[in-house]
PDB file of C-alpha atoms in Angstrom:
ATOM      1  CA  UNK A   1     -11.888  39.071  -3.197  1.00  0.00           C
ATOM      2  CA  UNK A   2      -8.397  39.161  -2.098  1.00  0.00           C
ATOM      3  CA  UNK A   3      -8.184  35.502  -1.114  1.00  0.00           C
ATOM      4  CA  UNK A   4      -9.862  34.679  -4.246  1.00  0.00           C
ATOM      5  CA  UNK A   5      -7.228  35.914  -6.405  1.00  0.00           C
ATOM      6  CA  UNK A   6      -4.050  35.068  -3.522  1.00  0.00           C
ATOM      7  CA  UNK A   7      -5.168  31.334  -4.552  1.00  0.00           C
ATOM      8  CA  UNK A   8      -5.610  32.181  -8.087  1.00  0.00           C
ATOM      9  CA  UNK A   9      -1.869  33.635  -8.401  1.00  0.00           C
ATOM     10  CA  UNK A  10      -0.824  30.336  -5.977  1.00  0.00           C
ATOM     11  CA  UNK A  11      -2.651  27.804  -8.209  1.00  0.00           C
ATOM     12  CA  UNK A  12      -0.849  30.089 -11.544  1.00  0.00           C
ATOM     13  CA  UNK A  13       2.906  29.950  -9.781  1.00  0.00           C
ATOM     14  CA  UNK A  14       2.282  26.679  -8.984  1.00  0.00           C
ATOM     15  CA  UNK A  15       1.365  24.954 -12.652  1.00  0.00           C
ATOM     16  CA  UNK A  16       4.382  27.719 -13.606  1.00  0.00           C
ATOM     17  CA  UNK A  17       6.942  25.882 -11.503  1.00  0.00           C
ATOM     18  CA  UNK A  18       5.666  22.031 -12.220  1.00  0.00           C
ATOM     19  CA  UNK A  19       5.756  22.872 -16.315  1.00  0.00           C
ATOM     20  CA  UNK A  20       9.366  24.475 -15.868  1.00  0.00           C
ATOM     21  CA  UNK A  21      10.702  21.488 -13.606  1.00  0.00           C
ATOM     22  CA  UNK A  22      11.218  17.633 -14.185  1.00  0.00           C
ATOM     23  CA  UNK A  23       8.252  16.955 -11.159  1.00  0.00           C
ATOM     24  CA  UNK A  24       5.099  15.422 -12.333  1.00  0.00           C
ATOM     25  CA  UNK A  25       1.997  15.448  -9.491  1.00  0.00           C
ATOM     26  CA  UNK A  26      -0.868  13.123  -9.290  1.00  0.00           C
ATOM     27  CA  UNK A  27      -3.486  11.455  -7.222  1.00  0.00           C
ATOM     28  CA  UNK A  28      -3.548   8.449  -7.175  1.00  0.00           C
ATOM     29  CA  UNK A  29      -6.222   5.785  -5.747  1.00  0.00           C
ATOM     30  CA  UNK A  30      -5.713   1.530  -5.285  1.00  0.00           C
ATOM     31  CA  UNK A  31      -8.716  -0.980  -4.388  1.00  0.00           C
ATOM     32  CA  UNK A  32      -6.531  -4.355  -3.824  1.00  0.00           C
ATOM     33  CA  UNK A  33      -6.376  -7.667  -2.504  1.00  0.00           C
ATOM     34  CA  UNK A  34      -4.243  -8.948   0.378  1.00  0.00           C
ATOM     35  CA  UNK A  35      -2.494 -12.182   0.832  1.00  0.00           C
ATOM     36  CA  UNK A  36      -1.577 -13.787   4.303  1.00  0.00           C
ATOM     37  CA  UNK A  37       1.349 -16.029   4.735  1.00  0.00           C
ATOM     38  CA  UNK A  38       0.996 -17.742   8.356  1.00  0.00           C
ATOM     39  CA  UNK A  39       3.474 -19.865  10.180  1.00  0.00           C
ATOM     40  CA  UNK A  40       4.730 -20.586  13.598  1.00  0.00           C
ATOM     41  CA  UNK A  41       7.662 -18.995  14.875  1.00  0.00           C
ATOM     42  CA  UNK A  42       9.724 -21.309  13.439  1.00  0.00           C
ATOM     43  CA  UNK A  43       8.213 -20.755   9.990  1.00  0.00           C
ATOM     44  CA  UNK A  44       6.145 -24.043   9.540  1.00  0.00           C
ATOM     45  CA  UNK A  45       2.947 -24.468   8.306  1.00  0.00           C
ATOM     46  CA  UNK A  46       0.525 -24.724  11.050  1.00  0.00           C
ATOM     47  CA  UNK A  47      -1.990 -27.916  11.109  1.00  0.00           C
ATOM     48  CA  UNK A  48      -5.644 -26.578  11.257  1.00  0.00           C
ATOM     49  CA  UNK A  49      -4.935 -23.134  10.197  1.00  0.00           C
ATOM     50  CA  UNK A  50      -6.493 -21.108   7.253  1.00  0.00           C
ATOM     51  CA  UNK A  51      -5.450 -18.135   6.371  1.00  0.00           C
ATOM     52  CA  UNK A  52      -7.811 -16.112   4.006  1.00  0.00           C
ATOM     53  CA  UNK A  53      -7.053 -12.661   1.814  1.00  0.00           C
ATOM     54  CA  UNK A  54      -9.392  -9.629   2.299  1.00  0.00           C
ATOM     55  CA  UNK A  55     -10.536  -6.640   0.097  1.00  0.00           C
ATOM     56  CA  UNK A  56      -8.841  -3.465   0.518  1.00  0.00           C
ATOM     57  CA  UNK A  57      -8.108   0.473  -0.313  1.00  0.00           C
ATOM     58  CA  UNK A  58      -5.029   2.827  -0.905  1.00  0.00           C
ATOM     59  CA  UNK A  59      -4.513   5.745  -2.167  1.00  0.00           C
ATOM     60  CA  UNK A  60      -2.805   9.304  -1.851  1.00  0.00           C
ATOM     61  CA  UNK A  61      -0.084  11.451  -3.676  1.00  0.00           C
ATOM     62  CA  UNK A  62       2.328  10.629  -6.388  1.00  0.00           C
ATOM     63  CA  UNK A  63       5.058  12.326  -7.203  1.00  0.00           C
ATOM     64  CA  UNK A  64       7.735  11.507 -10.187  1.00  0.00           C
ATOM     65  CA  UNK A  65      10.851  13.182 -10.692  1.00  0.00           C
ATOM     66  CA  UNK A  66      11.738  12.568 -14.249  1.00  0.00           C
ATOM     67  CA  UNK A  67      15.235  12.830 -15.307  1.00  0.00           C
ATOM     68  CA  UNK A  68      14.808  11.411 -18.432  1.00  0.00           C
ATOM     69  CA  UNK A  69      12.402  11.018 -21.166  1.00  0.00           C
ATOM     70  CA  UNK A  70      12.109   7.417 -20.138  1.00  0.00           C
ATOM     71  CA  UNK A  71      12.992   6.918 -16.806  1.00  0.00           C
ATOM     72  CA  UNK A  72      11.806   8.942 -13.299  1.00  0.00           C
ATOM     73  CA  UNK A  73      12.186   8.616  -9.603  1.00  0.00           C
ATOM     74  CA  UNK A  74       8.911   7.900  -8.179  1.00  0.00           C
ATOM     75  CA  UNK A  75       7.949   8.647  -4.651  1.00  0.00           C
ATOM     76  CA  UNK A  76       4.846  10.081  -2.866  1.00  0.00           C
ATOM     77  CA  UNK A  77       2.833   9.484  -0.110  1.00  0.00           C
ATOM     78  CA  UNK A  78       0.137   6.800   0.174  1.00  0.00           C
ATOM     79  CA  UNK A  79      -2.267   5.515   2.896  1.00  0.00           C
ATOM     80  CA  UNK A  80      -3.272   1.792   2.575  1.00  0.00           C
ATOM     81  CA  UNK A  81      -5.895  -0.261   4.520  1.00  0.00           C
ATOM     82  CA  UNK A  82      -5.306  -4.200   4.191  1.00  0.00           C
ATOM     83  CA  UNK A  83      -6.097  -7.147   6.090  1.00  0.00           C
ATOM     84  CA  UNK A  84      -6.528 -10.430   6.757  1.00  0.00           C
ATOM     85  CA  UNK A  85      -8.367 -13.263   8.236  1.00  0.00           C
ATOM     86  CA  UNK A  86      -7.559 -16.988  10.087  1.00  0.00           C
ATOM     87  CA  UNK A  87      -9.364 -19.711  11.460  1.00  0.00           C
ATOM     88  CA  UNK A  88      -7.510 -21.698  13.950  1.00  0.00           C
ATOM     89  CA  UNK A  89      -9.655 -24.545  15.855  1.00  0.00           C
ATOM     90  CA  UNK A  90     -12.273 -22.335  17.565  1.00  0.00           C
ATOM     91  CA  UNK A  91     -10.513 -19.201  17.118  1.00  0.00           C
ATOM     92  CA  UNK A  92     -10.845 -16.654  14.203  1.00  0.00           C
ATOM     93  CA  UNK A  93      -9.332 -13.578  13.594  1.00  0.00           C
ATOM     94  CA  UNK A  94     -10.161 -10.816  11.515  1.00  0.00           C
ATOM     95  CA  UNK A  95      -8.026  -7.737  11.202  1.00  0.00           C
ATOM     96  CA  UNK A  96      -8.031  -4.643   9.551  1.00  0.00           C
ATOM     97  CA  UNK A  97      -4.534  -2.669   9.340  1.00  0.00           C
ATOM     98  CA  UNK A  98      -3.867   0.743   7.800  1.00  0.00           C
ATOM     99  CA  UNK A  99       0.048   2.216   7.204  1.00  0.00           C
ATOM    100  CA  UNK A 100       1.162   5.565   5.985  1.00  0.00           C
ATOM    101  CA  UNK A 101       3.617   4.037   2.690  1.00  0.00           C
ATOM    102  CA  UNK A 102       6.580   6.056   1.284  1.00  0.00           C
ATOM    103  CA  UNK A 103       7.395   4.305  -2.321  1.00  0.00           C
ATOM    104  CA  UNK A 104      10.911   4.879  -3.270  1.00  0.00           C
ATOM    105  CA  UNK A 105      10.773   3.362  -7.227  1.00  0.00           C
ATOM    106  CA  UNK A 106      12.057   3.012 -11.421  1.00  0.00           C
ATOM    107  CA  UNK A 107       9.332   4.430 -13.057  1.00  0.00           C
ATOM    108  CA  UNK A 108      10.125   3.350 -16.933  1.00  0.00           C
ATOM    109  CA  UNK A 109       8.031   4.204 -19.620  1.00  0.00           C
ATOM    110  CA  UNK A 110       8.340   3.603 -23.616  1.00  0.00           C
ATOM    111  CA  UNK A 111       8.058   5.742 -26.473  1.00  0.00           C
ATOM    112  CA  UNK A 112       4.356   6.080 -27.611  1.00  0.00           C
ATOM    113  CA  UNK A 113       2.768   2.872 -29.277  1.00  0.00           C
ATOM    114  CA  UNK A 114      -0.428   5.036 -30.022  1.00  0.00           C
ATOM    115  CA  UNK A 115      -2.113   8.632 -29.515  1.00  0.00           C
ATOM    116  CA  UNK A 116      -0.307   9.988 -26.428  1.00  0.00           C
ATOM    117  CA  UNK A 117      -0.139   6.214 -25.078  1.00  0.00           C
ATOM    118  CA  UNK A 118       3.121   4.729 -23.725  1.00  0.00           C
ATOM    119  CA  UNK A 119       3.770   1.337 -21.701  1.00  0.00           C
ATOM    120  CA  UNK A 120       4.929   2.234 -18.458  1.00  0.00           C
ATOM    121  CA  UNK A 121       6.483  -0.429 -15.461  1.00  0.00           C
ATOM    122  CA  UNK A 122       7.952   0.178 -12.046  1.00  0.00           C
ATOM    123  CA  UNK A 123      10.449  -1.780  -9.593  1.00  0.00           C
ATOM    124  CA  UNK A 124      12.013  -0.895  -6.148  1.00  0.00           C
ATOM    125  CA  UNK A 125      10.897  -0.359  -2.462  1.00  0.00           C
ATOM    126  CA  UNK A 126       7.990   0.898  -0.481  1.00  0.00           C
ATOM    127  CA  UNK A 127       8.734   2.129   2.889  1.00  0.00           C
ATOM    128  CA  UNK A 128       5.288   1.810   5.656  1.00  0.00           C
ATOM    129  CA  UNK A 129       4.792   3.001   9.184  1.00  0.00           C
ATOM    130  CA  UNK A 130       1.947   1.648  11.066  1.00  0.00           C
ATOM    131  CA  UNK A 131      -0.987   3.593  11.741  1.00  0.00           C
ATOM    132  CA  UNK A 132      -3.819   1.705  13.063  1.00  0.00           C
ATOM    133  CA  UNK A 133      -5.111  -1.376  13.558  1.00  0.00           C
ATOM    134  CA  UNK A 134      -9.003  -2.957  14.416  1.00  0.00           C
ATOM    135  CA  UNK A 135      -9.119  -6.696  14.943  1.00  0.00           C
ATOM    136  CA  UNK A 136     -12.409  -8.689  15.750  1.00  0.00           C
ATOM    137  CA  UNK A 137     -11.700 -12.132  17.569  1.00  0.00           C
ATOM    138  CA  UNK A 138     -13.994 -14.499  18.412  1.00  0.00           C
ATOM    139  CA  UNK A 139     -13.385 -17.525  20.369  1.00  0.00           C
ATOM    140  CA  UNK A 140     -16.251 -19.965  20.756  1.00  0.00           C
ATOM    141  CA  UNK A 141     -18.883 -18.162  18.907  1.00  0.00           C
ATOM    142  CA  UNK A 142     -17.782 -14.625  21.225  1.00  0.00           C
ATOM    143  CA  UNK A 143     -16.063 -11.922  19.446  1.00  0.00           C
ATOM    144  CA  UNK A 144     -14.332  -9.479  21.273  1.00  0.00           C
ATOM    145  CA  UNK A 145     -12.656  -6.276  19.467  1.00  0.00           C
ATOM    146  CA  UNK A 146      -9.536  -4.579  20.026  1.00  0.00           C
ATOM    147  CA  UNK A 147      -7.879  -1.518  18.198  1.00  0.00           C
ATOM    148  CA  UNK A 148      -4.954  -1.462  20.290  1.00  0.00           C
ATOM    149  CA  UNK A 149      -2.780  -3.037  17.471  1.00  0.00           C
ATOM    150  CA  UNK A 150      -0.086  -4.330  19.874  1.00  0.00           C
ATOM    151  CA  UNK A 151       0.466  -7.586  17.698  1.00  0.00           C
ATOM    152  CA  UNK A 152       1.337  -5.857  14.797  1.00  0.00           C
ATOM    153  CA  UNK A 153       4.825  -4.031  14.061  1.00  0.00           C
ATOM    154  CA  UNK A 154       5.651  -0.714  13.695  1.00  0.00           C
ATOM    155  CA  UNK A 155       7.865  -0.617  10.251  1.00  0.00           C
ATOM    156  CA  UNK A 156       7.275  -2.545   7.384  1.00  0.00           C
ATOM    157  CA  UNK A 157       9.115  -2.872   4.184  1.00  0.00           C
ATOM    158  CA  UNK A 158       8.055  -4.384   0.598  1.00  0.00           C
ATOM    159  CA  UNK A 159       9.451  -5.250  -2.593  1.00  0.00           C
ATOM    160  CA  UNK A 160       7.697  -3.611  -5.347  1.00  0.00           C
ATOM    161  CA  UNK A 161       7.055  -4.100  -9.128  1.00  0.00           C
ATOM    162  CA  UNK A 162       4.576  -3.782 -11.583  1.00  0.00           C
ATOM    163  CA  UNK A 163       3.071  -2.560 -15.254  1.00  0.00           C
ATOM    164  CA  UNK A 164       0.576  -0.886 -16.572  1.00  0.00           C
ATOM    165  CA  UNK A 165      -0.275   2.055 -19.328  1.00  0.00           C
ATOM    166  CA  UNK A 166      -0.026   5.931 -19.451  1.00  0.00           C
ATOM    167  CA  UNK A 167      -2.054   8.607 -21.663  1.00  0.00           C
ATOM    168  CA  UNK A 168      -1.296  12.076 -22.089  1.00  0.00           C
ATOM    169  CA  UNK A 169      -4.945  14.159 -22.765  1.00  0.00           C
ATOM    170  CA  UNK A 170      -3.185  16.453 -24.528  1.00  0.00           C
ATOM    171  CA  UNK A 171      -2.890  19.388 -21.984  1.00  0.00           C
ATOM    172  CA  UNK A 172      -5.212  18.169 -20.032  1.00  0.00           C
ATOM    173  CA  UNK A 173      -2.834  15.936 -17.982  1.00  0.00           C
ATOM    174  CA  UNK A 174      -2.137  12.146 -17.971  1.00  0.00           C
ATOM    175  CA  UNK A 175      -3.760   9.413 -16.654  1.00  0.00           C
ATOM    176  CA  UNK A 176      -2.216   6.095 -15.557  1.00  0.00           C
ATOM    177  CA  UNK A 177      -3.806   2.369 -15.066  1.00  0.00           C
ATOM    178  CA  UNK A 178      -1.449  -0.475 -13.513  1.00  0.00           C
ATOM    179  CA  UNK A 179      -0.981  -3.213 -11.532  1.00  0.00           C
ATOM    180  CA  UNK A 180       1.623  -3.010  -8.487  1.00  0.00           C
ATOM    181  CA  UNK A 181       2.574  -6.528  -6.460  1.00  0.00           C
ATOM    182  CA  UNK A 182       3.595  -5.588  -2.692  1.00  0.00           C
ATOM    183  CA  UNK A 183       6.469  -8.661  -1.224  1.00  0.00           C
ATOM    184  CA  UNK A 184       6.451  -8.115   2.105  1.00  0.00           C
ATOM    185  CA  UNK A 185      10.204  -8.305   3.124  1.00  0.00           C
ATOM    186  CA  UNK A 186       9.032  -7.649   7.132  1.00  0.00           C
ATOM    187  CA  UNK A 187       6.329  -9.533   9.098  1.00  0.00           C
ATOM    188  CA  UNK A 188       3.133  -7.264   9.492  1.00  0.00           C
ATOM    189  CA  UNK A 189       2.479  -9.486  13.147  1.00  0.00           C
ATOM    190  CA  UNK A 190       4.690 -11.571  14.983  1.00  0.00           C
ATOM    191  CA  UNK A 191       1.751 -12.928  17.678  1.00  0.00           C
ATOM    192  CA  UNK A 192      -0.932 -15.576  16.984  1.00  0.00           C
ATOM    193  CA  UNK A 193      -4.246 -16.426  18.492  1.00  0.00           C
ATOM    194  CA  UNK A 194      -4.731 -20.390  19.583  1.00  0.00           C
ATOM    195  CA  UNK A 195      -7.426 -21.883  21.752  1.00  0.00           C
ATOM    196  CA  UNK A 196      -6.228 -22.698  25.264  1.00  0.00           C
ATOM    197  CA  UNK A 197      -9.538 -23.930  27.686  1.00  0.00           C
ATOM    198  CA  UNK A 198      -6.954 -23.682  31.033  1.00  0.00           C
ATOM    199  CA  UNK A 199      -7.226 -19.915  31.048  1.00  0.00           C
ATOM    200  CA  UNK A 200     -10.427 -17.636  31.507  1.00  0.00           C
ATOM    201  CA  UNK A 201     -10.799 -16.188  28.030  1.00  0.00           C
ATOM    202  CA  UNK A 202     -10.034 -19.589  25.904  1.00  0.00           C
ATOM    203  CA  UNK A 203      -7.316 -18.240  23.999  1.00  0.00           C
ATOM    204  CA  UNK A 204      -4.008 -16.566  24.466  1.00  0.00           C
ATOM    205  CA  UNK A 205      -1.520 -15.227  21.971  1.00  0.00           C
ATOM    206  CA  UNK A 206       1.535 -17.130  20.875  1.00  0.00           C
ATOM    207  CA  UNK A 207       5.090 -16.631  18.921  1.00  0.00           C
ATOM    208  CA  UNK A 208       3.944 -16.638  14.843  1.00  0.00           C
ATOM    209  CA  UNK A 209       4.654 -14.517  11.705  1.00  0.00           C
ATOM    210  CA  UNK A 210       2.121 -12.994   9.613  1.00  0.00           C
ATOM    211  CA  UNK A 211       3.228 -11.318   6.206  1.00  0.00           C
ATOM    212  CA  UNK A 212       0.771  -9.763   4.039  1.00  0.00           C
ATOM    213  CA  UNK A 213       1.893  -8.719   0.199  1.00  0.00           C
ATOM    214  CA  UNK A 214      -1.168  -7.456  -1.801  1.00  0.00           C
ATOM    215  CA  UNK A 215      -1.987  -6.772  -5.148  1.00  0.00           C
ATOM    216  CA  UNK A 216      -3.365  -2.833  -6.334  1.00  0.00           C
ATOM    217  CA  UNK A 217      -4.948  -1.735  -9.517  1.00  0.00           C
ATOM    218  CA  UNK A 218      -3.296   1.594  -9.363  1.00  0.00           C
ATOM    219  CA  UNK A 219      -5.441   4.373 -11.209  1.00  0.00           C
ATOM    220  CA  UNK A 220      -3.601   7.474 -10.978  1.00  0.00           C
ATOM    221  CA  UNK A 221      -4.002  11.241 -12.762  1.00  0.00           C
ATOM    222  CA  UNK A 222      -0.929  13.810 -13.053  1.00  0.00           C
ATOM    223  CA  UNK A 223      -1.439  17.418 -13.667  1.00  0.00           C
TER     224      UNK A 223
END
């Protein structure tokens, strides 16, 4: 009984504090697609290659500090799984990486153009860290797997913008539908898998650069 109502009077402070402050609180959850750019260390197109894009999944906190009727900070804390896959000769690679992202962004919005609705749009940076990896290769019709990750870099850094729609439920909290483009500004790999028959497992890493920007349909709710 007396836990019962310590989380009662936490959950009552709490709503207290967010409806006196300029915070707004959500969850927030992104299916998205992932694009690969692939070149050689000197950033040319490599003959033979294909690089494909691959179904993923974000989501996580939002939080947006908003210091004006229009405009708010928005920040938060979001944990994406993307990937990617390419075909190189007899080689393919299919890899599966997750990051812990920190956005740092312009969260505008416009006055209401209906019941509670408003046009919203964001611009800025989102900060990742790398978290894990899984990447199935198979050379010669043998896959191998590895979840070391050691290909793949520790920081990453995109360029973010996109628009969407807000609407209040009048009390009942807002929800939020958009779409967010991710430019990666750092390479997500610097190694790359090519057939080599002289040593004993047909393949061996080599100097490349991987980037991979994706695009989220961003479905978030704020208390």
């Amino acid at each position: 009984m007396k836990k019962t109502f310590l989380l009662f009077t936490l959950l009552v402070v709490s709503n207290y504090v967010l409806a006196q402050s300029q915070w707004r609180l959500g969850l927030r959850v992104s299916p998205l697609v992932s694009f690969a750019g692939v070149t050689d260390a000197d950033k040319n197109d490599i003959v033979g290659l294909d690089a494909n894009s691959r179904l993923g999944i974000g989501g996580g906190l939002v939080a947006n500090y908003q210091f004006e009727e229009k405009f708010a900070l928005q920040t938060g804390l979001q944990v994406v799984n993307r990937g990617y896959t390419i075909k190189n000769t007899n080689i393919e690679q299919k890899s599966s990486v997750t990051t812990v992202e920190i956005p740092l962004l312009l969260h505008l919005r416009t006055n209401e153009i209906g019941s509670g609705i408003r046009a919203t749009g964001i611009f800025g940076g989102t900060a990742g860290i790398f978290a894990g990896a899984g990447t199935d290769l198979t050379v010669n019709g043998t896959t191998t797997s590895d979840k070391k990750g050691a290909i793949f870099n520790t920081f990453q850094f995109d360029f973010t913008f996109g628009a969407g729609a807000e609407m209040n439920l009048n009390g009942a909290g807002t929800v939020a539908l958009g779409l967010s483009y991710h430019l990666p500004l750092i390479l997500m790999a610097d190694k790359i898998p090519f057939a080599n028959q002289g040593n004993g497992n047909g393949y061996e890493y080599k100097d490349g650069r991987v980037k991979l920007g994706y695009l989220a349909l961003d479905l978030t709710y704020f208390f």
